[in-house]
Amino acid sequence: MLQSIQAQLLLENSKQTIRLKDGIELNCYKAYSMTTIDSDTYYYLPTNINFPITKSGDKSYSLLVYKDENEKIKGAIMHWLVSWGLSKSQKNEAQLLLKSKAGSNAKLMGVVLAEKNKDDFEIQGKNKLSEILNKALASKGNVPLTPNSKIAVAYKFTKEDALKIDELFHNRKEQNETYIIMRFLVSFKKSNGSIYKKTIIIKQNLQTLIL
Amino acid sequence: MLYKYIFKILFVLLFALTTNAQNLLIDQGTNADGLWCFPVDKEPNTYVYLSSDAHLALKENDLPQFSYMRYVLEKPSENQVNTITEADGGGILHFLVLYDTPKEKVDNAETFLRNKFKNDSIFIRGPVIFDKGRYTLVSSILNSESGVKENKIIGSGEAPILENSKLALSFNVDAVKSKLLLESLKMATPDVSLIFELSFSGLTDSYEATLDVDWSEVRKSQQASVGGNLYFLKADVGVSLDNLRRDSAIKLSSVGSDDAMESLVQTAYNKLIEMMYKKVPLEQLPKAEKGGVENMISSLLKSKGKQGKGNISNFSLNVAYKQKEHRTVGKTHMEFKGRSRIDRNHFITFNIGDLYKKYGSNESIFKDVPLWDPAFQQRDVYVGIDGTVEREFEKMINSVTVKIRKQHQDNSETIKEVLITKVSHNTNIGGISMTYLNHKDTNKSKWLEYEYQTIWKFIGGATYTSDWKIQSAAMINLYVPFERKKIELVGDLEQLKAQNVRAISTKISYDFFGNRNSESLTIYPTDKLTDKYFEITLPKGQDEIDYDVAWFFKDQPRLNKEGKDNYGLIFIDEIPEN
């Protein structure tokens, strides 16, 4: 008989935190099943926000500052494709680390199948770059619920903000203080049996994404 | 009595789900080497997967089904100072996009599942068939109508629900955006992304529960909270249902284990939404309501750090909810048993990518075209009036007629004329023009050539008609065809006095455009000659005048002398001999 997989319900008190060699932190939880208790099956929460690499080898963002006929800056647009998730080698590394921490029978099944959270994407920060990015948000998609898929975000800057964005976007300090936030909903089961949905927040500063 | 208002509805869903949708077990999905796969209910070892990739559709020759054409149109210039002005134009972007899953990915996922569950009988049957699909365009260039930042989603619509079905999109942008879009397309991540929002459904794990609705309490609660809105977003609907639950207008109780409580609440809420609200896609909203709903979406997009609203997780930006007329008295009792079908959303994001790098020089993909068609062209010839003409309208000129004559290359002829008077000149300063069209005038420099003629009508009845002149300039400049000339009288008045001359009469006559004009002056030896001269108007290039001088003596008869002058000098002390 096929082994049952509970992709949505995680046991609250089964958390295992592991850290990959590149610094990425993974929170893994055992999965709960109504029919079978499989204490060796783990899922990890969404992690590792990144700008995926395009086929041409570039990070998937573009900033275009445009000028008028007198070479004066007139405006700017920016487009991001942002993703989250682990690469195959990172997943393999995580599997090994989980075994060493939770026992040789521990199986990392993959990422939990999260649900959409309403305020799923946000730029956070008290610095100038965060303020301008929030102001310039023109349209965006949804945070993907599957790893290594992308959310598209489009910005349109006013003339005033366009004068600053090129410098601010490439300023390390500004990048470091600008956070990209993604939110997901994941179902957990408490030890007393009750079930609740928890907002899982992952964040990454812009500098880490760009470098 | 109360009982007759209680409607009992039993939802036994485990075996009643007879729709055509695949009964995938939604709580039992797994991410198999990057591909989400779900087991199918009652079909052991059978999985289906969620489509993973979106890309441009390809033609048979492997070129992408994409084109970006920029066009240039001539437009009338309002600026008569600059000779180089902005042409009109824009761009048309057209592409076909689809989502699918590479076979290699499916094969890898199948291997992953077999290894993971140590079961070689597992196989992946095919893609999840989506219940519905929407696309949303994410672009600050293509989404913005006005060129200023707009926090609205404009590009959205129905998307295919089957893998490999193509979605065709077309956008028309103005001249500035066409340039901006071209520059963006040259970048690695251009400002054109498309989100496929694909809904699918599946079965939850087992549960058993009851839901009771007290319609009079529902009515009270809604009267207190609805306000004036007709349409709501799903997030607001969720809040409303949570409030109803808090106000005890609806009661949800699970029987036995609460393991599947969240799925249950979702199922019960979905049932209530069906009873109380009607889904209205954004594009079907009445015009008057669309702005309000878009503002609500904008607020939602912009809202930061707020806690989740309501218990509705899979809300959509593409659908609004309108409250239905529902019962206001009595109670409804619903029982839920078994599995329930719940909806989930899957998002696939597509970006145009670095197409320009690969195909920028391929004119079947990127092309700039001038849309110049001589058949639609016209030539405007303006009439410029010199300041001297303007002044002479007061003194000499009644009117000027300007004619143009255009011999076209198809042997047809266009003749146009304008009449310029003091009044028409003052009311059309700088705007007097004539137009001729293009009659198969394929040689453009010849098309610009034309002939013109001017006809001057002077006060007093004289007329001057110029010859036809050929030119290609866009302006015919009018200058007066005459000039002022001073004819001075020169001589020694003392000597004339000594010769007993009492007076000298001088008469001049000259042609003026067909008229014979004459003037005369009488001089006495006591006069000052500096005050005595003729000021006359002669056609340009005509200097000669006729003159007749008569000397009157005290003691002898009058003497006369006739002559012609070209220099503006008449000597009055050269008395002829008798």
mmCIF file with all atom_site columns, N, CA and C in Angstrom, chain B residues 404-440:
data_model
loop_
_atom_site.group_PDB
_atom_site.id
_atom_site.type_symbol
_atom_site.label_atom_id
_atom_site.label_alt_id
_atom_site.label_comp_id
_atom_site.label_asym_id
_atom_site.label_entity_id
_atom_site.label_seq_id
_atom_site.pdbx_PDB_ins_code
_atom_site.Cartn_x
_atom_site.Cartn_y
_atom_site.Cartn_z
_atom_site.occupancy
_atom_site.B_iso_or_equiv
_atom_site.pdbx_formal_charge
_atom_site.auth_seq_id
_atom_site.auth_comp_id
_atom_site.auth_asym_id
_atom_site.auth_atom_id
_atom_site.pdbx_PDB_model_num
ATOM 1   N N  . ILE B 1 404 ? -1.544 79.172 -56.484 1.00 0.00 ? 404 ILE B N  1
ATOM 2   C CA . ILE B 1 404 ? -0.539 78.149 -56.761 1.00 0.00 ? 404 ILE B CA 1
ATOM 3   C C  . ILE B 1 404 ? -1.098 77.203 -57.820 1.00 0.00 ? 404 ILE B C  1
ATOM 4   N N  . ARG B 1 405 ? -0.178 76.674 -58.603 1.00 0.00 ? 405 ARG B N  1
ATOM 5   C CA . ARG B 1 405 ? -0.571 75.729 -59.646 1.00 0.00 ? 405 ARG B CA 1
ATOM 6   C C  . ARG B 1 405 ? 0.386  74.542 -59.557 1.00 0.00 ? 405 ARG B C  1
ATOM 7   N N  . LYS B 1 406 ? -0.207 73.356 -59.367 1.00 0.00 ? 406 LYS B N  1
ATOM 8   C CA . LYS B 1 406 ? 0.623  72.166 -59.220 1.00 0.00 ? 406 LYS B CA 1
ATOM 9   C C  . LYS B 1 406 ? 0.319  71.180 -60.348 1.00 0.00 ? 406 LYS B C  1
ATOM 10  N N  . GLN B 1 407 ? 1.358  70.895 -61.123 1.00 0.00 ? 407 GLN B N  1
ATOM 11  C CA . GLN B 1 407 ? 1.231  69.865 -62.164 1.00 0.00 ? 407 GLN B CA 1
ATOM 12  C C  . GLN B 1 407 ? 1.660  68.541 -61.544 1.00 0.00 ? 407 GLN B C  1
ATOM 13  N N  . HIS B 1 408 ? 0.721  67.640 -61.399 1.00 0.00 ? 408 HIS B N  1
ATOM 14  C CA . HIS B 1 408 ? 1.045  66.370 -60.742 1.00 0.00 ? 408 HIS B CA 1
ATOM 15  C C  . HIS B 1 408 ? 1.659  65.381 -61.726 1.00 0.00 ? 408 HIS B C  1
ATOM 16  N N  . GLN B 1 409 ? 2.241  64.331 -61.145 1.00 0.00 ? 409 GLN B N  1
ATOM 17  C CA . GLN B 1 409 ? 2.913  63.340 -61.989 1.00 0.00 ? 409 GLN B CA 1
ATOM 18  C C  . GLN B 1 409 ? 1.938  62.405 -62.701 1.00 0.00 ? 409 GLN B C  1
ATOM 19  N N  . ASP B 1 410 ? 0.656  62.490 -62.330 1.00 0.00 ? 410 ASP B N  1
ATOM 20  C CA . ASP B 1 410 ? -0.338 61.736 -63.116 1.00 0.00 ? 410 ASP B CA 1
ATOM 21  C C  . ASP B 1 410 ? -0.999 62.645 -64.159 1.00 0.00 ? 410 ASP B C  1
ATOM 22  N N  . ASN B 1 411 ? -0.360 63.815 -64.399 1.00 0.00 ? 411 ASN B N  1
ATOM 23  C CA . ASN B 1 411 ? -0.808 64.800 -65.382 1.00 0.00 ? 411 ASN B CA 1
ATOM 24  C C  . ASN B 1 411 ? -2.038 65.590 -64.962 1.00 0.00 ? 411 ASN B C  1
ATOM 25  N N  . SER B 1 412 ? -2.499 65.387 -63.753 1.00 0.00 ? 412 SER B N  1
ATOM 26  C CA . SER B 1 412 ? -3.605 66.222 -63.283 1.00 0.00 ? 412 SER B CA 1
ATOM 27  C C  . SER B 1 412 ? -3.035 67.548 -62.765 1.00 0.00 ? 412 SER B C  1
ATOM 28  N N  . GLU B 1 413 ? -3.902 68.518 -62.561 1.00 0.00 ? 413 GLU B N  1
ATOM 29  C CA . GLU B 1 413 ? -3.444 69.836 -62.139 1.00 0.00 ? 413 GLU B CA 1
ATOM 30  C C  . GLU B 1 413 ? -4.284 70.314 -60.960 1.00 0.00 ? 413 GLU B C  1
ATOM 31  N N  . THR B 1 414 ? -3.601 70.878 -59.973 1.00 0.00 ? 414 THR B N  1
ATOM 32  C CA . THR B 1 414 ? -4.317 71.475 -58.842 1.00 0.00 ? 414 THR B CA 1
ATOM 33  C C  . THR B 1 414 ? -4.062 72.977 -58.876 1.00 0.00 ? 414 THR B C  1
ATOM 34  N N  . ILE B 1 415 ? -5.130 73.769 -58.813 1.00 0.00 ? 415 ILE B N  1
ATOM 35  C CA . ILE B 1 415 ? -4.968 75.225 -58.721 1.00 0.00 ? 415 ILE B CA 1
ATOM 36  C C  . ILE B 1 415 ? -5.697 75.687 -57.467 1.00 0.00 ? 415 ILE B C  1
ATOM 37  N N  . LYS B 1 416 ? -4.994 76.404 -56.641 1.00 0.00 ? 416 LYS B N  1
ATOM 38  C CA . LYS B 1 416 ? -5.599 76.951 -55.423 1.00 0.00 ? 416 LYS B CA 1
ATOM 39  C C  . LYS B 1 416 ? -5.252 78.429 -55.340 1.00 0.00 ? 416 LYS B C  1
ATOM 40  N N  . GLU B 1 417 ? -6.084 79.204 -54.648 1.00 0.00 ? 417 GLU B N  1
ATOM 41  C CA . GLU B 1 417 ? -5.747 80.610 -54.464 1.00 0.00 ? 417 GLU B CA 1
ATOM 42  C C  . GLU B 1 417 ? -6.263 81.104 -53.124 1.00 0.00 ? 417 GLU B C  1
ATOM 43  N N  . VAL B 1 418 ? -5.598 82.130 -52.619 1.00 0.00 ? 418 VAL B N  1
ATOM 44  C CA . VAL B 1 418 ? -6.093 82.807 -51.420 1.00 0.00 ? 418 VAL B CA 1
ATOM 45  C C  . VAL B 1 418 ? -6.125 84.307 -51.703 1.00 0.00 ? 418 VAL B C  1
ATOM 46  N N  . LEU B 1 419 ? -7.110 84.978 -51.106 1.00 0.00 ? 419 LEU B N  1
ATOM 47  C CA . LEU B 1 419 ? -7.234 86.429 -51.246 1.00 0.00 ? 419 LEU B CA 1
ATOM 48  C C  . LEU B 1 419 ? -6.809 87.058 -49.920 1.00 0.00 ? 419 LEU B C  1
ATOM 49  N N  . ILE B 1 420 ? -5.850 87.968 -50.028 1.00 0.00 ? 420 ILE B N  1
ATOM 50  C CA . ILE B 1 420 ? -5.376 88.621 -48.804 1.00 0.00 ? 420 ILE B CA 1
ATOM 51  C C  . ILE B 1 420 ? -5.773 90.085 -48.838 1.00 0.00 ? 420 ILE B C  1
ATOM 52  N N  . THR B 1 421 ? -6.523 90.471 -47.849 1.00 0.00 ? 421 THR B N  1
ATOM 53  C CA . THR B 1 421 ? -6.881 91.876 -47.687 1.00 0.00 ? 421 THR B CA 1
ATOM 54  C C  . THR B 1 421 ? -6.378 92.311 -46.320 1.00 0.00 ? 421 THR B C  1
ATOM 55  N N  . LYS B 1 422 ? -6.572 93.584 -46.029 1.00 0.00 ? 422 LYS B N  1
ATOM 56  C CA . LYS B 1 422 ? -6.121 94.059 -44.721 1.00 0.00 ? 422 LYS B CA 1
ATOM 57  C C  . LYS B 1 422 ? -6.815 93.257 -43.610 1.00 0.00 ? 422 LYS B C  1
ATOM 58  N N  . VAL B 1 423 ? -8.130 92.981 -43.806 1.00 0.00 ? 423 VAL B N  1
ATOM 59  C CA . VAL B 1 423 ? -8.901 92.279 -42.767 1.00 0.00 ? 423 VAL B CA 1
ATOM 60  C C  . VAL B 1 423 ? -8.458 90.817 -42.665 1.00 0.00 ? 423 VAL B C  1
ATOM 61  N N  . SER B 1 424 ? -8.386 90.122 -43.820 1.00 0.00 ? 424 SER B N  1
ATOM 62  C CA . SER B 1 424 ? -8.041 88.700 -43.746 1.00 0.00 ? 424 SER B CA 1
ATOM 63  C C  . SER B 1 424 ? -6.618 88.512 -43.244 1.00 0.00 ? 424 SER B C  1
ATOM 64  N N  . HIS B 1 425 ? -5.746 89.454 -43.557 1.00 0.00 ? 425 HIS B N  1
ATOM 65  C CA . HIS B 1 425 ? -4.374 89.352 -43.058 1.00 0.00 ? 425 HIS B CA 1
ATOM 66  C C  . HIS B 1 425 ? -4.337 89.466 -41.536 1.00 0.00 ? 425 HIS B C  1
ATOM 67  N N  . ASN B 1 426 ? -5.091 90.438 -41.031 1.00 0.00 ? 426 ASN B N  1
ATOM 68  C CA . ASN B 1 426 ? -5.062 90.642 -39.579 1.00 0.00 ? 426 ASN B CA 1
ATOM 69  C C  . ASN B 1 426 ? -5.672 89.468 -38.804 1.00 0.00 ? 426 ASN B C  1
ATOM 70  N N  . THR B 1 427 ? -6.621 88.782 -39.431 1.00 0.00 ? 427 THR B N  1
ATOM 71  C CA . THR B 1 427 ? -7.257 87.675 -38.708 1.00 0.00 ? 427 THR B CA 1
ATOM 72  C C  . THR B 1 427 ? -6.533 86.350 -38.918 1.00 0.00 ? 427 THR B C  1
ATOM 73  N N  . ASN B 1 428 ? -5.607 86.262 -39.842 1.00 0.00 ? 428 ASN B N  1
ATOM 74  C CA . ASN B 1 428 ? -4.908 84.996 -40.105 1.00 0.00 ? 428 ASN B CA 1
ATOM 75  C C  . ASN B 1 428 ? -3.406 85.167 -40.091 1.00 0.00 ? 428 ASN B C  1
ATOM 76  N N  . ILE B 1 429 ? -2.921 85.952 -39.159 1.00 0.00 ? 429 ILE B N  1
ATOM 77  C CA . ILE B 1 429 ? -1.481 86.217 -39.174 1.00 0.00 ? 429 ILE B CA 1
ATOM 78  C C  . ILE B 1 429 ? -0.718 84.896 -39.043 1.00 0.00 ? 429 ILE B C  1
ATOM 79  N N  . GLY B 1 430 ? 0.088  84.629 -40.023 1.00 0.00 ? 430 GLY B N  1
ATOM 80  C CA . GLY B 1 430 ? 0.909  83.407 -40.004 1.00 0.00 ? 430 GLY B CA 1
ATOM 81  C C  . GLY B 1 430 ? 0.167  82.150 -40.380 1.00 0.00 ? 430 GLY B C  1
ATOM 82  N N  . GLY B 1 431 ? -1.123 82.246 -40.662 1.00 0.00 ? 431 GLY B N  1
ATOM 83  C CA . GLY B 1 431 ? -1.890 81.022 -40.884 1.00 0.00 ? 431 GLY B CA 1
ATOM 84  C C  . GLY B 1 431 ? -2.503 80.914 -42.262 1.00 0.00 ? 431 GLY B C  1
ATOM 85  N N  . ILE B 1 432 ? -2.086 81.784 -43.179 1.00 0.00 ? 432 ILE B N  1
ATOM 86  C CA . ILE B 1 432 ? -2.658 81.711 -44.514 1.00 0.00 ? 432 ILE B CA 1
ATOM 87  C C  . ILE B 1 432 ? -1.908 80.646 -45.300 1.00 0.00 ? 432 ILE B C  1
ATOM 88  N N  . SER B 1 433 ? -2.646 79.652 -45.770 1.00 0.00 ? 433 SER B N  1
ATOM 89  C CA . SER B 1 433 ? -1.969 78.566 -46.488 1.00 0.00 ? 433 SER B CA 1
ATOM 90  C C  . SER B 1 433 ? -2.873 77.956 -47.537 1.00 0.00 ? 433 SER B C  1
ATOM 91  N N  . MET B 1 434 ? -2.244 77.213 -48.433 1.00 0.00 ? 434 MET B N  1
ATOM 92  C CA . MET B 1 434 ? -2.966 76.437 -49.442 1.00 0.00 ? 434 MET B CA 1
ATOM 93  C C  . MET B 1 434 ? -2.413 75.023 -49.418 1.00 0.00 ? 434 MET B C  1
ATOM 94  N N  . THR B 1 435 ? -3.219 74.069 -49.819 1.00 0.00 ? 435 THR B N  1
ATOM 95  C CA . THR B 1 435 ? -2.827 72.674 -49.713 1.00 0.00 ? 435 THR B CA 1
ATOM 96  C C  . THR B 1 435 ? -3.021 71.970 -51.046 1.00 0.00 ? 435 THR B C  1
ATOM 97  N N  . TYR B 1 436 ? -2.084 71.129 -51.381 1.00 0.00 ? 436 TYR B N  1
ATOM 98  C CA . TYR B 1 436 ? -2.348 70.222 -52.508 1.00 0.00 ? 436 TYR B CA 1
ATOM 99  C C  . TYR B 1 436 ? -2.000 68.805 -52.100 1.00 0.00 ? 436 TYR B C  1
ATOM 100 N N  . LEU B 1 437 ? -2.638 67.841 -52.730 1.00 0.00 ? 437 LEU B N  1
ATOM 101 C CA . LEU B 1 437 ? -2.487 66.441 -52.350 1.00 0.00 ? 437 LEU B CA 1
ATOM 102 C C  . LEU B 1 437 ? -1.450 65.754 -53.231 1.00 0.00 ? 437 LEU B C  1
ATOM 103 N N  . ASN B 1 438 ? -1.289 64.497 -52.951 1.00 0.00 ? 438 ASN B N  1
ATOM 104 C CA . ASN B 1 438 ? -0.350 63.695 -53.729 1.00 0.00 ? 438 ASN B CA 1
ATOM 105 C C  . ASN B 1 438 ? -1.138 62.877 -54.746 1.00 0.00 ? 438 ASN B C  1
ATOM 106 N N  . HIS B 1 439 ? -0.945 63.200 -56.006 1.00 0.00 ? 439 HIS B N  1
ATOM 107 C CA . HIS B 1 439 ? -1.610 62.454 -57.082 1.00 0.00 ? 439 HIS B CA 1
ATOM 108 C C  . HIS B 1 439 ? -0.561 61.639 -57.819 1.00 0.00 ? 439 HIS B C  1
ATOM 109 N N  . LYS B 1 440 ? -0.248 60.511 -57.242 1.00 0.00 ? 440 LYS B N  1
ATOM 110 C CA . LYS B 1 440 ? 0.781  59.614 -57.798 1.00 0.00 ? 440 LYS B CA 1
ATOM 111 C C  . LYS B 1 440 ? 2.105  60.345 -57.988 1.00 0.00 ? 440 LYS B C  1
#
